[in-house]
């Protein structure tokens, strides 16, 4: 297998030399950014296809807009040998309501802090309720899946009645997300398929969306000591790793991603954070990224921040970003031999979230 992953051509080379990413250096966190219309998602798909073709590195993709849901569908114009190789890969797509692979998580398998945050229970402000959840921990194994509210209602305890009421009022027990004894997505992740695509775009509420992402990240972190290499791709990362979290669940998501950014490398947990707006991603996650892919970006504030954080990217090249055509990018950092401008190559698989065209008469 090649050491280099070919992703396109070098723009300023005399003979259209191939642009390549060093596969071995994906064991560093990567930041991928570009404004809407820059070709960011398409270009990221090009890289992920090469990872699938030429490495055994499992992908776990948190996909909020269903952009990578068709990563397993090969284009008709793909070379026959490449198409055969991609079709041979184990790519599993999970989405809410899917009859074959529904996206489910196990509520009672999540850490106490995460369950409390989903319920809106603060360990200080709601000290009594949180403490009751703490005491409930020892009983979780004996609660029949899907019967949590009934179990709480059957108890002669005011606090447990309040917990049941909160569950009912929030409608949490009725979420399609919960496995309630059925297979959940973390079991598939543990089997180590070539790609696990967690399609978050089918949920009706942000609360369910965030809870699903938190369940996956909590599980990966809880099993970090297994030291099983994984590339964790978080598209639209500003939704999950904000410097100003909107609620307790988003705060936990940000905390977990920052934790993986700071400590995950030694456990084989490597992040690829993709976003349109670097300023909307927590700086403690941003600063841990040793690889940069920058596409067109017009915000001078964002470009100044990128030049400051990613000192290994030549400022003269960063400042050219507003003039990039669609599909052009600056690659810098450990995963390339030297910083360079790249024209991304063509996709081999179908795009999941193509733009809606303007209807013409």
Tab-separated table of C-alpha atoms in Angstrom:
chain	number	residue	atom	x	y	z
A	1	UNK	CA	0.000	0.000	0.000
A	2	UNK	CA	1.307	3.512	-0.743
A	3	UNK	CA	2.693	5.671	1.993
A	4	UNK	CA	1.177	8.725	0.266
A	5	UNK	CA	-2.495	9.388	-0.437
A	6	UNK	CA	-2.981	11.243	-3.718
A	7	UNK	CA	-5.669	13.894	-3.320
A	8	UNK	CA	-5.179	16.096	-6.401
A	9	UNK	CA	-2.459	18.115	-8.119
A	10	UNK	CA	-0.085	20.836	-6.960
A	11	UNK	CA	-1.282	24.110	-8.466
A	12	UNK	CA	2.076	25.808	-8.967
A	13	UNK	CA	4.101	22.808	-10.142
A	14	UNK	CA	5.405	22.808	-13.700
A	15	UNK	CA	4.133	19.357	-14.621
A	16	UNK	CA	0.930	19.145	-12.537
A	17	UNK	CA	2.689	17.000	-9.952
A	18	UNK	CA	0.417	14.943	-7.716
A	19	UNK	CA	-0.531	16.435	-4.354
A	20	UNK	CA	-0.165	13.864	-1.616
A	21	UNK	CA	-0.951	13.492	2.062
A	22	UNK	CA	1.274	11.306	4.232
A	23	UNK	CA	-0.963	8.539	5.549
A	24	UNK	CA	1.220	7.927	8.602
A	25	UNK	CA	0.767	11.535	9.739
A	26	UNK	CA	-2.994	11.213	10.109
A	27	UNK	CA	-2.067	10.215	13.645
A	28	UNK	CA	-2.085	13.951	14.359
A	29	UNK	CA	-5.214	16.055	14.707
A	30	UNK	CA	-6.317	17.819	11.530
A	31	UNK	CA	-8.221	21.058	10.995
A	32	UNK	CA	-10.180	21.362	7.738
A	33	UNK	CA	-11.910	24.640	6.935
A	34	UNK	CA	-13.463	26.684	4.169
A	35	UNK	CA	-16.471	28.917	3.735
A	36	UNK	CA	-19.716	27.816	2.123
A	37	UNK	CA	-19.205	27.170	-1.594
A	38	UNK	CA	-15.466	26.533	-1.310
A	39	UNK	CA	-15.839	22.806	-1.946
A	40	UNK	CA	-14.890	21.903	1.625
A	41	UNK	CA	-17.165	18.880	2.007
A	42	UNK	CA	-16.439	17.546	-1.493
A	43	UNK	CA	-12.695	17.864	-0.883
A	44	UNK	CA	-12.917	16.144	2.485
A	45	UNK	CA	-14.683	13.266	0.744
A	46	UNK	CA	-11.701	12.943	-1.616
A	47	UNK	CA	-9.359	12.461	1.347
A	48	UNK	CA	-11.660	10.018	3.144
A	49	UNK	CA	-11.956	7.892	-0.001
A	50	UNK	CA	-8.169	7.623	-0.136
A	51	UNK	CA	-8.035	6.663	3.541
A	52	UNK	CA	-10.568	3.900	2.833
A	53	UNK	CA	-8.640	2.692	-0.219
A	54	UNK	CA	-5.104	2.707	1.126
A	55	UNK	CA	-5.182	2.362	4.927
A	56	UNK	CA	-6.747	0.155	7.554
A	57	UNK	CA	-7.560	3.166	9.708
A	58	UNK	CA	-11.234	2.950	10.775
A	59	UNK	CA	-13.275	6.115	10.300
A	60	UNK	CA	-15.956	7.299	12.715
A	61	UNK	CA	-17.780	10.175	11.022
A	62	UNK	CA	-20.194	12.454	12.890
A	63	UNK	CA	-22.210	13.781	9.965
A	64	UNK	CA	-24.777	16.505	10.815
A	65	UNK	CA	-25.944	17.200	7.256
A	66	UNK	CA	-25.918	13.688	5.748
A	67	UNK	CA	-23.017	14.789	3.515
A	68	UNK	CA	-21.161	11.476	3.826
A	69	UNK	CA	-24.144	9.139	3.969
A	70	UNK	CA	-23.369	7.918	0.419
A	71	UNK	CA	-19.670	7.292	0.961
A	72	UNK	CA	-20.249	3.621	0.203
A	73	UNK	CA	-21.916	4.327	-3.172
A	74	UNK	CA	-19.331	4.287	-5.970
A	75	UNK	CA	-19.764	6.639	-8.952
A	76	UNK	CA	-20.349	5.074	-12.365
A	77	UNK	CA	-17.233	6.746	-13.791
A	78	UNK	CA	-14.862	5.429	-11.096
A	79	UNK	CA	-12.084	3.133	-12.419
A	80	UNK	CA	-13.156	-0.499	-12.232
A	81	UNK	CA	-10.372	-1.627	-9.879
A	82	UNK	CA	-10.965	1.297	-7.536
A	83	UNK	CA	-14.718	0.723	-7.596
A	84	UNK	CA	-14.213	-2.928	-6.699
A	85	UNK	CA	-11.907	-2.019	-3.809
A	86	UNK	CA	-14.332	0.548	-2.400
A	87	UNK	CA	-17.271	-1.846	-2.697
A	88	UNK	CA	-15.243	-4.320	-0.687
A	89	UNK	CA	-14.927	-1.914	2.235
A	90	UNK	CA	-17.156	-2.322	5.284
A	91	UNK	CA	-18.982	1.031	5.376
A	92	UNK	CA	-21.935	1.265	7.762
A	93	UNK	CA	-24.318	4.224	7.738
A	94	UNK	CA	-26.632	4.777	10.711
A	95	UNK	CA	-29.538	7.206	10.665
A	96	UNK	CA	-32.645	7.744	12.755
A	97	UNK	CA	-35.624	5.800	11.449
A	98	UNK	CA	-33.610	3.635	9.067
A	99	UNK	CA	-35.217	0.154	9.015
A	100	UNK	CA	-31.878	-1.600	8.434
A	101	UNK	CA	-29.403	0.452	10.459
A	102	UNK	CA	-31.252	2.771	12.826
A	103	UNK	CA	-29.086	5.195	14.778
A	104	UNK	CA	-29.534	4.168	18.387
A	105	UNK	CA	-27.640	4.714	21.632
A	106	UNK	CA	-28.025	3.266	25.099
A	107	UNK	CA	-29.259	5.864	27.601
A	108	UNK	CA	-28.419	3.794	30.675
A	109	UNK	CA	-24.981	3.040	29.250
A	110	UNK	CA	-23.962	6.691	29.135
A	111	UNK	CA	-21.943	8.259	31.972
A	112	UNK	CA	-23.940	9.790	34.820
A	113	UNK	CA	-22.812	13.328	33.946
A	114	UNK	CA	-24.048	12.897	30.396
A	115	UNK	CA	-27.424	11.511	31.430
A	116	UNK	CA	-27.864	14.310	33.935
A	117	UNK	CA	-26.983	16.946	31.321
A	118	UNK	CA	-29.520	15.495	28.871
A	119	UNK	CA	-32.119	15.726	31.645
A	120	UNK	CA	-31.057	19.274	32.468
A	121	UNK	CA	-30.004	18.302	35.986
A	122	UNK	CA	-27.111	20.313	37.391
A	123	UNK	CA	-25.052	18.621	40.158
A	124	UNK	CA	-25.025	21.849	42.200
A	125	UNK	CA	-28.277	23.619	41.366
A	126	UNK	CA	-30.265	20.354	41.406
A	127	UNK	CA	-28.155	18.664	44.047
A	128	UNK	CA	-30.902	16.402	45.436
A	129	UNK	CA	-32.033	15.106	42.050
A	130	UNK	CA	-28.449	14.553	40.940
A	131	UNK	CA	-27.686	12.703	44.165
A	132	UNK	CA	-30.721	10.482	43.609
A	133	UNK	CA	-29.417	9.648	40.140
A	134	UNK	CA	-26.107	8.777	41.778
A	135	UNK	CA	-27.834	6.343	44.145
A	136	UNK	CA	-29.789	4.893	41.230
A	137	UNK	CA	-26.546	3.841	39.542
A	138	UNK	CA	-26.329	0.565	41.472
A	139	UNK	CA	-29.823	-0.429	40.295
A	140	UNK	CA	-29.443	0.268	36.583
A	141	UNK	CA	-28.525	-3.302	35.712
A	142	UNK	CA	-31.823	-4.536	37.115
A	143	UNK	CA	-34.064	-2.087	35.230
A	144	UNK	CA	-35.690	-3.648	32.193
A	145	UNK	CA	-34.783	-1.737	29.061
A	146	UNK	CA	-37.504	0.725	28.097
A	147	UNK	CA	-39.129	0.534	31.546
A	148	UNK	CA	-37.212	3.296	33.305
A	149	UNK	CA	-40.222	5.561	33.905
A	150	UNK	CA	-42.329	2.666	35.148
A	151	UNK	CA	-39.533	1.600	37.476
A	152	UNK	CA	-39.247	5.105	38.921
A	153	UNK	CA	-43.020	5.478	39.277
A	154	UNK	CA	-43.180	2.251	41.264
A	155	UNK	CA	-40.826	3.629	43.923
A	156	UNK	CA	-42.086	5.271	47.103
A	157	UNK	CA	-39.741	8.220	46.717
A	158	UNK	CA	-40.562	11.845	45.967
A	159	UNK	CA	-37.237	12.349	44.202
A	160	UNK	CA	-37.788	9.358	41.929
A	161	UNK	CA	-41.248	10.607	41.096
A	162	UNK	CA	-39.684	13.934	40.140
A	163	UNK	CA	-37.155	12.158	37.930
A	164	UNK	CA	-39.967	10.274	36.182
A	165	UNK	CA	-41.921	13.507	35.696
A	166	UNK	CA	-38.901	15.215	34.196
A	167	UNK	CA	-38.383	12.329	31.776
A	168	UNK	CA	-42.029	12.499	30.742
A	169	UNK	CA	-42.122	16.292	30.411
A	170	UNK	CA	-39.027	16.339	28.203
A	171	UNK	CA	-40.347	13.444	26.126
A	172	UNK	CA	-36.916	11.872	26.472
A	173	UNK	CA	-38.130	8.343	27.006
A	174	UNK	CA	-39.912	8.491	23.644
A	175	UNK	CA	-36.861	9.535	21.633
A	176	UNK	CA	-36.163	7.279	18.656
A	177	UNK	CA	-32.500	7.480	19.650
A	178	UNK	CA	-32.671	5.060	22.557
A	179	UNK	CA	-31.893	1.399	21.896
A	180	UNK	CA	-33.880	-0.004	24.847
A	181	UNK	CA	-32.306	-3.445	24.563
A	182	UNK	CA	-31.796	-3.372	20.794
A	183	UNK	CA	-28.421	-3.082	19.113
A	184	UNK	CA	-26.809	0.347	19.405
A	185	UNK	CA	-24.252	2.139	17.235
A	186	UNK	CA	-21.367	1.715	19.680
A	187	UNK	CA	-21.535	-2.053	19.241
A	188	UNK	CA	-20.886	-1.588	15.537
A	189	UNK	CA	-18.068	0.871	16.217
A	190	UNK	CA	-16.435	-1.749	18.439
A	191	UNK	CA	-16.452	-4.239	15.562
A	192	UNK	CA	-14.062	-1.905	13.725
A	193	UNK	CA	-15.665	-1.496	10.288
A	194	UNK	CA	-13.754	0.563	7.746
A	195	UNK	CA	-16.186	3.444	8.274
A	196	UNK	CA	-19.024	4.100	10.706
A	197	UNK	CA	-21.077	7.061	9.516
A	198	UNK	CA	-23.278	8.535	12.230
A	199	UNK	CA	-25.863	10.485	10.228
A	200	UNK	CA	-27.117	13.082	12.707
A	201	UNK	CA	-29.206	14.945	10.151
A	202	UNK	CA	-32.394	12.913	10.580
A	203	UNK	CA	-33.270	13.899	14.142
A	204	UNK	CA	-36.136	16.282	14.824
A	205	UNK	CA	-34.432	18.186	17.641
A	206	UNK	CA	-31.000	19.550	18.490
A	207	UNK	CA	-31.269	17.792	21.855
A	208	UNK	CA	-31.440	14.347	20.243
A	209	UNK	CA	-28.737	15.300	17.721
A	210	UNK	CA	-26.340	16.301	20.485
A	211	UNK	CA	-27.178	13.343	22.711
A	212	UNK	CA	-26.342	10.938	19.864
A	213	UNK	CA	-22.975	12.619	19.246
A	214	UNK	CA	-22.203	12.625	22.973
A	215	UNK	CA	-23.012	8.911	23.278
A	216	UNK	CA	-20.496	8.094	20.533
A	217	UNK	CA	-17.711	10.329	21.861
A	218	UNK	CA	-18.240	9.187	25.457
A	219	UNK	CA	-17.963	5.570	24.318
A	220	UNK	CA	-14.772	6.149	22.348
A	221	UNK	CA	-13.182	7.934	25.287
A	222	UNK	CA	-14.327	5.293	27.796
A	223	UNK	CA	-12.570	2.618	25.690
A	224	UNK	CA	-9.432	4.632	24.984
A	225	UNK	CA	-7.193	2.233	26.922
A	226	UNK	CA	-7.780	-0.364	24.204
A	227	UNK	CA	-5.567	1.852	22.012
A	228	UNK	CA	-7.417	0.983	18.814
A	229	UNK	CA	-6.554	3.624	16.183
A	230	UNK	CA	-9.512	5.615	14.848
A	231	UNK	CA	-9.899	8.778	12.812
A	232	UNK	CA	-12.832	10.690	14.304
A	233	UNK	CA	-14.214	13.014	11.642
A	234	UNK	CA	-16.496	15.766	12.968
A	235	UNK	CA	-18.128	17.716	10.176
A	236	UNK	CA	-19.510	21.194	10.980
A	237	UNK	CA	-17.487	20.957	14.184
A	238	UNK	CA	-18.744	24.338	15.445
A	239	UNK	CA	-22.042	22.597	16.276
A	240	UNK	CA	-20.355	20.264	18.767
A	241	UNK	CA	-17.255	22.121	19.951
A	242	UNK	CA	-18.308	25.692	20.556
A	243	UNK	CA	-16.364	28.173	22.719
A	244	UNK	CA	-19.783	29.343	23.961
A	245	UNK	CA	-21.898	26.205	24.540
A	246	UNK	CA	-25.661	26.744	24.360
A	247	UNK	CA	-26.551	24.154	27.002
A	248	UNK	CA	-25.096	21.538	29.340
A	249	UNK	CA	-24.975	18.830	26.670
A	250	UNK	CA	-23.087	21.031	24.223
A	251	UNK	CA	-20.747	21.990	27.069
A	252	UNK	CA	-20.015	18.282	27.696
A	253	UNK	CA	-19.496	17.712	23.965
A	254	UNK	CA	-17.007	20.568	23.842
A	255	UNK	CA	-15.263	19.275	26.951
A	256	UNK	CA	-14.990	15.767	25.490
A	257	UNK	CA	-13.651	16.963	22.113
A	258	UNK	CA	-11.108	19.230	23.816
A	259	UNK	CA	-10.095	16.279	25.996
A	260	UNK	CA	-9.588	14.045	22.958
A	261	UNK	CA	-7.653	16.850	21.257
A	262	UNK	CA	-5.364	17.220	24.270
A	263	UNK	CA	-4.914	13.573	25.289
A	264	UNK	CA	-6.366	11.325	22.605
A	265	UNK	CA	-3.317	10.978	20.350
A	266	UNK	CA	-1.489	8.577	22.659
A	267	UNK	CA	-4.592	6.355	22.712
A	268	UNK	CA	-5.040	6.303	18.942
A	269	UNK	CA	-7.975	8.721	18.891
A	270	UNK	CA	-7.229	11.255	16.147
A	271	UNK	CA	-9.555	14.105	15.281
A	272	UNK	CA	-10.378	15.678	11.952
A	273	UNK	CA	-12.414	18.817	12.645
A	274	UNK	CA	-14.156	20.414	9.662
A	275	UNK	CA	-15.946	23.760	9.775
A	276	UNK	CA	-16.802	26.938	7.894
A	277	UNK	CA	-15.842	29.233	10.769
A	278	UNK	CA	-12.644	28.619	12.785
A	279	UNK	CA	-13.640	31.339	15.280
A	280	UNK	CA	-16.666	29.262	16.276
A	281	UNK	CA	-14.572	26.222	17.285
A	282	UNK	CA	-13.144	26.077	20.802
A	283	UNK	CA	-9.542	27.380	20.702
A	284	UNK	CA	-8.271	24.553	22.911
A	285	UNK	CA	-9.277	22.063	20.220
A	286	UNK	CA	-8.035	24.247	17.380
A	287	UNK	CA	-4.587	24.721	18.887
A	288	UNK	CA	-3.974	20.951	19.125
A	289	UNK	CA	-4.225	20.419	15.354
A	290	UNK	CA	-0.901	19.700	13.634
A	291	UNK	CA	-2.390	19.441	10.131
A	292	UNK	CA	-4.257	22.156	8.218
A	293	UNK	CA	-6.368	22.109	5.064
A	294	UNK	CA	-7.579	25.631	4.243
A	295	UNK	CA	-9.961	26.322	1.375
A	296	UNK	CA	-11.482	29.651	0.295
A	297	UNK	CA	-12.217	31.923	3.241
A	298	UNK	CA	-12.989	35.631	2.988
A	299	UNK	CA	-13.134	36.524	6.681
A	300	UNK	CA	-9.970	38.467	7.503
A	301	UNK	CA	-10.544	37.829	11.195
A	302	UNK	CA	-10.580	34.067	10.635
A	303	UNK	CA	-7.508	34.194	8.405
A	304	UNK	CA	-5.571	36.216	10.971
A	305	UNK	CA	-6.511	33.699	13.655
A	306	UNK	CA	-5.466	30.773	11.465
A	307	UNK	CA	-2.118	32.378	10.675
A	308	UNK	CA	-1.580	32.934	14.395
A	309	UNK	CA	-2.599	29.449	15.559
A	310	UNK	CA	-1.051	27.477	12.712
A	311	UNK	CA	2.395	29.003	12.570
A	312	UNK	CA	3.629	26.217	10.317
A	313	UNK	CA	1.374	27.524	7.502
A	314	UNK	CA	3.142	30.354	5.629
A	315	UNK	CA	1.174	33.545	6.181
A	316	UNK	CA	1.704	34.545	2.541
A	317	UNK	CA	-0.180	31.413	1.442
A	318	UNK	CA	-2.883	31.757	4.105
A	319	UNK	CA	-3.635	35.288	2.911
A	320	UNK	CA	-4.236	33.991	-0.634
A	321	UNK	CA	-7.235	32.007	0.566
A	322	UNK	CA	-9.926	34.572	-0.456
A	323	UNK	CA	-8.826	34.171	-4.088
A	324	UNK	CA	-8.977	30.356	-4.128
A	325	UNK	CA	-11.294	28.877	-6.743
A	326	UNK	CA	-13.713	26.144	-5.740
A	327	UNK	CA	-11.791	22.975	-4.919
A	328	UNK	CA	-8.472	24.721	-4.251
A	329	UNK	CA	-6.801	24.447	-0.866
A	330	UNK	CA	-3.662	25.129	1.131
A	331	UNK	CA	-2.254	22.046	2.831
A	332	UNK	CA	0.297	22.521	5.598
A	333	UNK	CA	1.592	20.720	8.650
A	334	UNK	CA	2.922	17.273	9.375
A	335	UNK	CA	0.815	15.397	6.841
A	336	UNK	CA	2.540	17.016	3.833
A	337	UNK	CA	6.233	17.219	2.988
A	338	UNK	CA	5.947	20.987	2.626
A	339	UNK	CA	3.122	23.547	2.505
A	340	UNK	CA	1.519	23.789	-0.916
A	341	UNK	CA	-1.516	24.861	-2.903
A	342	UNK	CA	-3.627	22.001	-4.186
A	343	UNK	CA	-6.354	21.531	-6.775
A	344	UNK	CA	-8.414	18.716	-5.284
A	345	UNK	CA	-9.103	15.657	-7.389
A	346	UNK	CA	-12.443	14.130	-8.338
A	347	UNK	CA	-14.678	12.121	-6.040
A	348	UNK	CA	-14.997	8.366	-6.475
A	349	UNK	CA	-18.201	8.047	-4.468
A	350	UNK	CA	-21.495	9.890	-4.459
A	351	UNK	CA	-21.958	13.184	-2.630
A	352	UNK	CA	-24.589	13.096	0.055
A	353	UNK	CA	-25.462	16.775	0.395
A	354	UNK	CA	-25.217	18.452	-2.989
A	355	UNK	CA	-26.542	21.988	-3.406
A	356	UNK	CA	-30.145	22.578	-4.453
A	357	UNK	CA	-30.115	24.141	-7.951
A	358	UNK	CA	-31.957	27.329	-8.856
A	359	UNK	CA	-35.034	26.335	-10.913
A	360	UNK	CA	-34.972	27.863	-14.402
A	361	UNK	CA	-37.832	28.463	-16.800
